[in-house]
Short mmCIF file of C-alpha atoms in Angstrom, two decimals:
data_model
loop_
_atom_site.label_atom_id
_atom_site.label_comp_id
_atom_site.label_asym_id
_atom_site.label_seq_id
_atom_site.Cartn_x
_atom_site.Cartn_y
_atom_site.Cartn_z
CA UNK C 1489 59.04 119.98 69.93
CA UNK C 1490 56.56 117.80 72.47
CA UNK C 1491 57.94 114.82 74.62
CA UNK C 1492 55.22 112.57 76.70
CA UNK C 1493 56.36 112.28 80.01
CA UNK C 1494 55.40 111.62 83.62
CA UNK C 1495 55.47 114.62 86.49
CA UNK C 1496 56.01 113.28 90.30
CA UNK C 1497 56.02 115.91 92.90
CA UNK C 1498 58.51 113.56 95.01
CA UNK C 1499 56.07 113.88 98.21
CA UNK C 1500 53.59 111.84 97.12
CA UNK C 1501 53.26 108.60 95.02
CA UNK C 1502 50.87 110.54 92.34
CA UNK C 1503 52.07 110.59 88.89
CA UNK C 1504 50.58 113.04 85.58
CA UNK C 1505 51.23 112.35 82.67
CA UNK C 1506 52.62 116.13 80.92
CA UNK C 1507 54.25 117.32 77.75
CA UNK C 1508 57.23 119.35 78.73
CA UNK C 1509 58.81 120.57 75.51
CA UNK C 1510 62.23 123.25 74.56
CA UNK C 1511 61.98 126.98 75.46
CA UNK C 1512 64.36 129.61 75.94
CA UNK C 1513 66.58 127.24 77.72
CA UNK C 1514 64.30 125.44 80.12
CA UNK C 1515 61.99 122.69 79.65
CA UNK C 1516 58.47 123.92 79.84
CA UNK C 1517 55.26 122.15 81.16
CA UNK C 1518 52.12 122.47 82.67
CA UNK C 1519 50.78 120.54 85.65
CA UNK C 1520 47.05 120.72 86.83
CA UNK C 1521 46.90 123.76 84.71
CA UNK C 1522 49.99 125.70 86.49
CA UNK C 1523 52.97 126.32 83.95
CA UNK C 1524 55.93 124.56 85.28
CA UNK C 1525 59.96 126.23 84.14
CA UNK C 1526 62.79 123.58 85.19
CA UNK C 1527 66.21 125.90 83.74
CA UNK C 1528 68.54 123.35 82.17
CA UNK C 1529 71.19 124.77 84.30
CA UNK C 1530 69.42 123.23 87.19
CA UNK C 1531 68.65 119.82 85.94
CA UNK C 1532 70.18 116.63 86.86
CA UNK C 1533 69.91 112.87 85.40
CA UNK C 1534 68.77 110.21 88.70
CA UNK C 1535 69.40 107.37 86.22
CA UNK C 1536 68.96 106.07 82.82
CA UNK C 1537 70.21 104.19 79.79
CA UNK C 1538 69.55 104.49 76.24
CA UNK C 1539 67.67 102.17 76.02
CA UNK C 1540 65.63 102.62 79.30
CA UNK C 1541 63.72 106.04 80.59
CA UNK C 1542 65.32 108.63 81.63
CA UNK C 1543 64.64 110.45 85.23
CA UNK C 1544 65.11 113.93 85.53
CA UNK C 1545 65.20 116.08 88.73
CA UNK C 1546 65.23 119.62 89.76
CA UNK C 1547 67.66 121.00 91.88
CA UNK C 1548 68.44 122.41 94.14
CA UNK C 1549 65.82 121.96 97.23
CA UNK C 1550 62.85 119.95 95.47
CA UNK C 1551 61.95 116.39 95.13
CA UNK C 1552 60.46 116.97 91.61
CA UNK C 1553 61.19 114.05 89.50
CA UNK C 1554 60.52 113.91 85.78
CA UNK C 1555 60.43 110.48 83.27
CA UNK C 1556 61.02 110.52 79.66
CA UNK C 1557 60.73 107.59 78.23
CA UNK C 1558 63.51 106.12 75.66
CA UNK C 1559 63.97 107.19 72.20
CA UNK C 1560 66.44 109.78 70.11
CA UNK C 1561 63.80 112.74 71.28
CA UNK C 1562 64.66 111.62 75.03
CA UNK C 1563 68.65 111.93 73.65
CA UNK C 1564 68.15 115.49 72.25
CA UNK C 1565 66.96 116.92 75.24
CA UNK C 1566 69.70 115.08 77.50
CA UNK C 1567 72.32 116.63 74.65
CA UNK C 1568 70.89 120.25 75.50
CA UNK C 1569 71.00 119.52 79.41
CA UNK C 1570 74.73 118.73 78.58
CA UNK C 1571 75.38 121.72 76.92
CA UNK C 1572 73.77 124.15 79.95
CA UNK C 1573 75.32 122.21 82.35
CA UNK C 1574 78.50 121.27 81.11
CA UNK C 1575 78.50 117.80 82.27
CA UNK C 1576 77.83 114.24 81.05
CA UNK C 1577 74.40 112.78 82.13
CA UNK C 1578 74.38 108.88 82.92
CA UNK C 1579 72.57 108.00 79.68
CA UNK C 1580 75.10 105.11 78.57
CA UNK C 1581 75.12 103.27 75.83
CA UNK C 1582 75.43 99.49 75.60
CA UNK C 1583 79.25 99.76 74.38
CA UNK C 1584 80.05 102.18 77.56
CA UNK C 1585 78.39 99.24 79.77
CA UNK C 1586 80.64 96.68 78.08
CA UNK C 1587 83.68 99.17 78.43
CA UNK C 1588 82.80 99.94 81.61
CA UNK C 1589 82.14 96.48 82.77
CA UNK C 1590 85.81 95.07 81.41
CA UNK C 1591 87.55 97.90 82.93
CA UNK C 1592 85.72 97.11 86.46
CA UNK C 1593 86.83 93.50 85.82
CA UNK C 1594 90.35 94.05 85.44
CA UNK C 1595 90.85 96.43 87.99
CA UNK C 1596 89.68 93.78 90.38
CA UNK C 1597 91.44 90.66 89.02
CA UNK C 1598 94.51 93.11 89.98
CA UNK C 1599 93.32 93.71 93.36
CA UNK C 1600 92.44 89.73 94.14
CA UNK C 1601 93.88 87.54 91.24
CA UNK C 1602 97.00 89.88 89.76
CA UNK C 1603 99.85 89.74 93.00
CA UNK C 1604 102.49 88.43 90.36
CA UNK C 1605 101.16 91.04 88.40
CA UNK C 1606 101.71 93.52 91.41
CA UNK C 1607 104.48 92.04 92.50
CA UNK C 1608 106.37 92.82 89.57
CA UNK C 1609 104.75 96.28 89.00
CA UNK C 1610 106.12 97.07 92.60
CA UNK C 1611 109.64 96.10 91.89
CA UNK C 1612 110.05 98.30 88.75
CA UNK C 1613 108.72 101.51 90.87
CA UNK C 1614 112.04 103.68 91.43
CA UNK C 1615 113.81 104.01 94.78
CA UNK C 1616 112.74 107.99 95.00
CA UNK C 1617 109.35 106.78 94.42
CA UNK C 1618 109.28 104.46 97.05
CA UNK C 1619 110.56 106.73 99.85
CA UNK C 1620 107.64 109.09 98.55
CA UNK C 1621 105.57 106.45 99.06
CA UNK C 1622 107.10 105.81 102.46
CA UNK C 1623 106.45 109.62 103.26
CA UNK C 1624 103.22 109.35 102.43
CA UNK C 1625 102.03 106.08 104.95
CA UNK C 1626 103.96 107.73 107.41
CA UNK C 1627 102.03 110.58 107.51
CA UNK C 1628 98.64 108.62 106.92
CA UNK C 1629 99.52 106.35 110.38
CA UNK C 1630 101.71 108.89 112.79
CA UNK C 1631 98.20 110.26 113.69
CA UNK C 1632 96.31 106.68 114.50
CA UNK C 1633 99.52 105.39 116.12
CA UNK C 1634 99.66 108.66 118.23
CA UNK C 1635 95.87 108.61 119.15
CA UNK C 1636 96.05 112.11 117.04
CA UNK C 1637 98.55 113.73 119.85
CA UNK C 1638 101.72 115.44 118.48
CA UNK C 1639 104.18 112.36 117.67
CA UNK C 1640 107.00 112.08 119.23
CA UNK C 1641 110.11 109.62 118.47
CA UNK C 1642 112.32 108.39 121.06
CA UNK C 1643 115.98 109.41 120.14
CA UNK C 1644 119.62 109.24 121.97
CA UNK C 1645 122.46 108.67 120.61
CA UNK C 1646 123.49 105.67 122.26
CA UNK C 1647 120.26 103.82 121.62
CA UNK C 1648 120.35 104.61 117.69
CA UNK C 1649 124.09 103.13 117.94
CA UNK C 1650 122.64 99.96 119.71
CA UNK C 1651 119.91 99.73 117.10
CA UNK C 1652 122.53 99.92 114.39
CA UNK C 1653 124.66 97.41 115.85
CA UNK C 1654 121.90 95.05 116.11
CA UNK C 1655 121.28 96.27 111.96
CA UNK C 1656 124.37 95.19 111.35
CA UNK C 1657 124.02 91.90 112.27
CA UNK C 1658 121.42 91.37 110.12
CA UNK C 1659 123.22 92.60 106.60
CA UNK C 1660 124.31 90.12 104.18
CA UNK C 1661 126.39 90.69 100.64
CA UNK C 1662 122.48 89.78 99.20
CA UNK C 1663 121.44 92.30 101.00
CA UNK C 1664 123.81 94.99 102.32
CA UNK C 1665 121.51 98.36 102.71
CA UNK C 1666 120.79 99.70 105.82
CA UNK C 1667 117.47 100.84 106.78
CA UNK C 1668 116.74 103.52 109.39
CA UNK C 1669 115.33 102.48 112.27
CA UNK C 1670 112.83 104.65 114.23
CA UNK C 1671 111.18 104.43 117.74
CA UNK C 1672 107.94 105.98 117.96
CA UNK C 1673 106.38 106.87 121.60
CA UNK C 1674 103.16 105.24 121.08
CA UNK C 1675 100.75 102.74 123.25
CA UNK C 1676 100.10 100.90 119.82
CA UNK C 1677 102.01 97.79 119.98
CA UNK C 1678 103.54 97.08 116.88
CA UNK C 1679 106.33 97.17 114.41
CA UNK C 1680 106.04 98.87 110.82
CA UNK C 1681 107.89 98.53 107.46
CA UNK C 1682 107.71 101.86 105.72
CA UNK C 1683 108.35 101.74 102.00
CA UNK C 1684 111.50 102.61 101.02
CA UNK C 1685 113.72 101.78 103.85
CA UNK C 1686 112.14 102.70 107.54
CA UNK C 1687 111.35 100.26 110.22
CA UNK C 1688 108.95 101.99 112.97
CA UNK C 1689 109.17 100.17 116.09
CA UNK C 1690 106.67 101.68 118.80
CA UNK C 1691 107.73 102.06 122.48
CA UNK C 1692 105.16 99.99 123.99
CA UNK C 1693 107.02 96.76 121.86
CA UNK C 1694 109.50 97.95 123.18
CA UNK C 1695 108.51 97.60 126.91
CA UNK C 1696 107.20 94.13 126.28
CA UNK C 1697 110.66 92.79 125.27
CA UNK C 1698 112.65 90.54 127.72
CA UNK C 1699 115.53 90.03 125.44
CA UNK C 1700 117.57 91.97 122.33
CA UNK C 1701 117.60 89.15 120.33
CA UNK C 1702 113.42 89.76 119.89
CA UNK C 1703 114.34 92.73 118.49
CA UNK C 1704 116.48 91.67 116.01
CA UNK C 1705 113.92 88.70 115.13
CA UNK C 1706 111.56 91.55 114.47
CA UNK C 1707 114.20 93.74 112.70
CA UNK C 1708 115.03 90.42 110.15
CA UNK C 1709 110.71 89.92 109.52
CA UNK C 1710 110.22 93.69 108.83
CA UNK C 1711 113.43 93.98 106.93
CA UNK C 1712 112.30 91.32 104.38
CA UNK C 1713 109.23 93.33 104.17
CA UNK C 1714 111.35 96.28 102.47
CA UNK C 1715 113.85 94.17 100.22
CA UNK C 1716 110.90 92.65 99.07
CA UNK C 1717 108.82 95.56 98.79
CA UNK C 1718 105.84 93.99 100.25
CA UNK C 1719 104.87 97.51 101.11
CA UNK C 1720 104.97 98.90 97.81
CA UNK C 1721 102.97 96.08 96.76
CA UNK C 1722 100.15 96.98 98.47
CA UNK C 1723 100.40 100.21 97.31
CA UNK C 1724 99.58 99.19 94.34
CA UNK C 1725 97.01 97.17 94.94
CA UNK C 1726 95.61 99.82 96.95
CA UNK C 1727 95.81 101.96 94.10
CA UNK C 1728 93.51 99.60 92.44
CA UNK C 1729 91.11 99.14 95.39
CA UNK C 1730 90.89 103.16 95.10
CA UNK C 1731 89.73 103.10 91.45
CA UNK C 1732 87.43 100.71 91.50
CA UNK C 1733 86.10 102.60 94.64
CA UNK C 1734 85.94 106.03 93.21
CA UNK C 1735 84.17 104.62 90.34
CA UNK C 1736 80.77 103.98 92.09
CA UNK C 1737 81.54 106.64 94.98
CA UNK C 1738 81.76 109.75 93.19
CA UNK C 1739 78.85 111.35 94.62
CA UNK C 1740 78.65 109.44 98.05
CA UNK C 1741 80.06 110.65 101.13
CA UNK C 1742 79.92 107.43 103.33
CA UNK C 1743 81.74 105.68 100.33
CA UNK C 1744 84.76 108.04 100.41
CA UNK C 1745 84.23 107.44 103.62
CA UNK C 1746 84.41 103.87 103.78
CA UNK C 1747 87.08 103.98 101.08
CA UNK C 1748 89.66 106.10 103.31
CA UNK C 1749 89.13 103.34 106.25
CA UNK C 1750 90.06 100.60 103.73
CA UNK C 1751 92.73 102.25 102.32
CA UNK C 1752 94.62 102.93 106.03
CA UNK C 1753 93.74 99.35 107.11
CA UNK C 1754 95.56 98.27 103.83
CA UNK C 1755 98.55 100.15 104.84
CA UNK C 1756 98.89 98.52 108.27
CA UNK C 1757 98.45 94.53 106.60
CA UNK C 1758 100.22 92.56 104.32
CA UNK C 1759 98.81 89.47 102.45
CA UNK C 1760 99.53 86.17 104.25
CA UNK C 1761 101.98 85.05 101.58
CA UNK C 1762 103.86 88.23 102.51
CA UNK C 1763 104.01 87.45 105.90
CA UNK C 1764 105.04 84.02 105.41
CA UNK C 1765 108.27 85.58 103.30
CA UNK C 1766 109.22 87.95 105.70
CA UNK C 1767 109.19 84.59 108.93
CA UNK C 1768 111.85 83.46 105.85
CA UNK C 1769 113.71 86.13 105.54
CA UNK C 1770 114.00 87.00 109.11
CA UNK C 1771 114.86 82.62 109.79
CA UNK C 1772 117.89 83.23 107.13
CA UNK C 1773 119.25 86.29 108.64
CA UNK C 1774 119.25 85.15 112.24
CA UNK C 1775 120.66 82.14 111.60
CA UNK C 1776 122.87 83.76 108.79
CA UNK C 1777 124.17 85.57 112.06
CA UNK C 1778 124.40 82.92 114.30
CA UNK C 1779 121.67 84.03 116.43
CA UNK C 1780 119.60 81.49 118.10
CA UNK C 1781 115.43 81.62 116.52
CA UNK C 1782 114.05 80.35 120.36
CA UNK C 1783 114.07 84.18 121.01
CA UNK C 1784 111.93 85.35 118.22
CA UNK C 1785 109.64 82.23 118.86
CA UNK C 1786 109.39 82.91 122.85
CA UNK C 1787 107.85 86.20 121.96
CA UNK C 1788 105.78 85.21 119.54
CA UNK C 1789 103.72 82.94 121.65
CA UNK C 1790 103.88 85.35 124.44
CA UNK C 1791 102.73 88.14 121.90
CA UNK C 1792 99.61 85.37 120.62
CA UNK C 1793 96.28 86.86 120.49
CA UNK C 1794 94.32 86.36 123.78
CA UNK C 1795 91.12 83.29 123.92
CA UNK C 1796 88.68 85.14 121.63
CA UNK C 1797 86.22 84.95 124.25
CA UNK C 1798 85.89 88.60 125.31
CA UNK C 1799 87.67 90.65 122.89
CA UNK C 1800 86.56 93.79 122.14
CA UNK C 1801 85.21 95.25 119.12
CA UNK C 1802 88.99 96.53 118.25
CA UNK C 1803 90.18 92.72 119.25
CA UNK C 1804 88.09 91.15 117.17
CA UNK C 1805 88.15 93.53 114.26
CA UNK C 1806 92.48 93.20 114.33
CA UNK C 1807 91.73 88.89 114.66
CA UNK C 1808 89.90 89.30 111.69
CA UNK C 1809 92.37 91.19 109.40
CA UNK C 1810 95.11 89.81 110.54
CA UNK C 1811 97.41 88.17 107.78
CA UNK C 1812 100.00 86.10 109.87
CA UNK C 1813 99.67 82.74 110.17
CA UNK C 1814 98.52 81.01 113.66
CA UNK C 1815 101.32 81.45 115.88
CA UNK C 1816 101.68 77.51 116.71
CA UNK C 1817 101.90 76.70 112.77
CA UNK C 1818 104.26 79.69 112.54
CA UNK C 1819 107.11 78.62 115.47
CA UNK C 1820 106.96 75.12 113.69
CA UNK C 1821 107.76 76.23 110.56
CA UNK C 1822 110.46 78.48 111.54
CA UNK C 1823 112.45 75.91 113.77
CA UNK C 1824 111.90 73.35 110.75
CA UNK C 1825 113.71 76.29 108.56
CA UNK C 1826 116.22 77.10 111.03
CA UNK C 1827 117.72 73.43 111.53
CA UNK C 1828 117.38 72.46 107.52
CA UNK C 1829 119.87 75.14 107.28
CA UNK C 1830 122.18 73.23 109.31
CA UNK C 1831 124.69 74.63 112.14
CA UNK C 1832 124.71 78.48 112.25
CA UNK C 1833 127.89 80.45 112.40
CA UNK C 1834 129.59 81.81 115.89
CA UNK C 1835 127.74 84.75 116.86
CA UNK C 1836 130.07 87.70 116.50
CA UNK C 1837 128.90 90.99 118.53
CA UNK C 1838 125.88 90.41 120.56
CA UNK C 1839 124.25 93.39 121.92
CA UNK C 1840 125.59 94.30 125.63
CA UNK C 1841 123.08 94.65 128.59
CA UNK C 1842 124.09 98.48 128.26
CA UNK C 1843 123.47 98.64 124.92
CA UNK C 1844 120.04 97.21 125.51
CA UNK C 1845 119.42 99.16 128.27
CA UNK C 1846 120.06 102.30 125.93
CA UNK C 1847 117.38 101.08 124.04
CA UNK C 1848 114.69 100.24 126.66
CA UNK C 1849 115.44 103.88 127.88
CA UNK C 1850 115.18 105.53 125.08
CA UNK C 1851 111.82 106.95 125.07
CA UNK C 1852 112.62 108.33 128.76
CA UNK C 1853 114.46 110.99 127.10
CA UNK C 1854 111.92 111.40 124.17
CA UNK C 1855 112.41 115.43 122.77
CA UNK C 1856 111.80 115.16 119.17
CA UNK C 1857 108.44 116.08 117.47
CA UNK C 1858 107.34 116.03 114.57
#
């Protein structure tokens, strides 16, 4: 059994036309009158179609290349490769390109079309699920939020108590669950909602707080992050990022590489319409708890993103994926929230200087590691 086909060396552009054919489980050839043995067991496909020629090449160490053209003799030998090799060759038929193609397509209407669709997905995911979930991010950002040192989380007991106190001002009978509350020593300034019921607040927010009732601004925003499961969310559409990714990155190594960036950025943003539900949630609860929003808004401006001339690569990078909406647009909104809701409640137990104190100590007494 003879196939046509054209021999490239892979060093130069010089092609030969040869007639490789079946033998004791290689395919045989000769080239300038030398007999050439390429083992099935140590073929692989480059590319091909079933309707288009098929390249062949040697491995390991050699640049040979080998092109059959198209036709059912082409298919026999790629079913004999298959059966030496044990895997499936990219010859693919025009169905497995439509299949393919639709599959590719829905993944990504899910990952920039589907959030109702994610949305909902998210909020049928059990609580245990969740927390794994939760686990899991936490262990993907400790290391970037610790510049890869040993993590350590600023705990005493009277700073958790403040931090619960200032919790408790926040519950409602909508939403009466407490979340745990977490200080991380860390020069990354930020706070984090973890999936299934963990707010990570770093220490260097902390430092840059004048006044408790920031905190609890913050608190409200990331708690609406968990009720709502914004975090789970992306999860899933993570999840779909990831398979569309792996689908076309299989065999590259800068792709997976690429692909695990992406994936942690994910974790650290939400979508803008998230955002824009958590400044809700956290405008309800404050004023839901009679505490005044000119707090929350007094940071956020002081918080604003410097001029973007001379930011740094990192600067300009976090500019660009940020989600939240520009700090002037976002005070307005939230004092036009705040007053439609009419005259808050008395405030019933504001945080004590001491009690704030506790917390702006807390990571002078920092022992536990992770």
């Amino acid at each position: 059994m003879q196939h046509c086909a054209l021999y490239n060396d892979g060093l130069t552009p010089e092609t030969a036309e040869v007639s490789p054919q079946m033998s004791a489980g290689s395919l045989v050839f000769e080239h300038k009158g030398e007999p050439c043995r390429w083992p099935l067991s140590r073929i692989d496909a480059v590319d091909g179609w079933s309707s288009r020629p098929l390249r062949l090449k040697r491995t390991p160490d050699t640049y040979e290349r080998l092109t059959l053209p198209a036709g059912s003799r082409t298919d026999e030998i790629v079913r004999h490769i298959r059966m030496h090799r044990g895997i499936r060759l990219p010859v693919i038929s025009k169905f497995g390109v439509a299949a393919l193609t639709a599959v590719v397509a829905m993944v990504c209407w899910g990952i920039f079309m589907g959030d109702v669709t994610t949305r909902f997905i998210a909020s049928c995911i059990p609580h245990d699920v969740e927390k794994a979930m939760g686990r899991q991010a936490m262990e993907s950002l400790l290391p970037l939020l610790s510049l890869n040192t040993t993590p350590e989380w600023c705990t005493s007991a009277e700073s958790q108590a403040a931090l619960d106190a200032m919790q408790s001002e926040l519950l409602s009978p909508e939403d009466p669950q407490p979340y745990e509350i977490r200080i991380l020593h860390s020069s990354f300034n930020n706070a984090l909602a973890i999936p299934g019921g963990t707010i990570l607040v770093t220490s260097a927010l902390i430092n840059d707080l004048q006044h408790p009732d920031e905190l609890s601004g913050i608190l409200a925003h990331e708690r609406t992050h968990i009720t709502q499961h914004h975090g789970t969310t992306s999860y899933v559409r993570n999840a779909a990022f990831s398979m569309v990714l792996k689908m076309f990155a299989a065999n590259s190594d800068t792709l997976r590489m690429i692909g695990g960036s992406a994936q942690a950025l994910m974790l650290l943003r939400f979508s803008r319409e998230a955002e824009d539900a958590a400044d809700s949630g956290a405008v309800r609860a404050l004023h839901r708890a009679g505490i005044p929003i000119s707090r929350l808004q007094d940071f956020l401006v002081r918080a604003a993103p410097p001029p973007e001339d001379g930011d740094t690569p990192l600067q300009l990078i976090d500019r660009y994926l940020s989600t939240h909406p520009d700090t002037p647009h976002r005070v307005k909104a939230m004092q036009a929230q705040y007053d439609a809701l009419g005259t808050p409640p008395p405030r019933q137990s504001p945080l004590s200087s001491r009690q704030w104190q506790a917390v702006k100590n807390a990571c002078s007494r920092r022992t536990d590691q992770l």
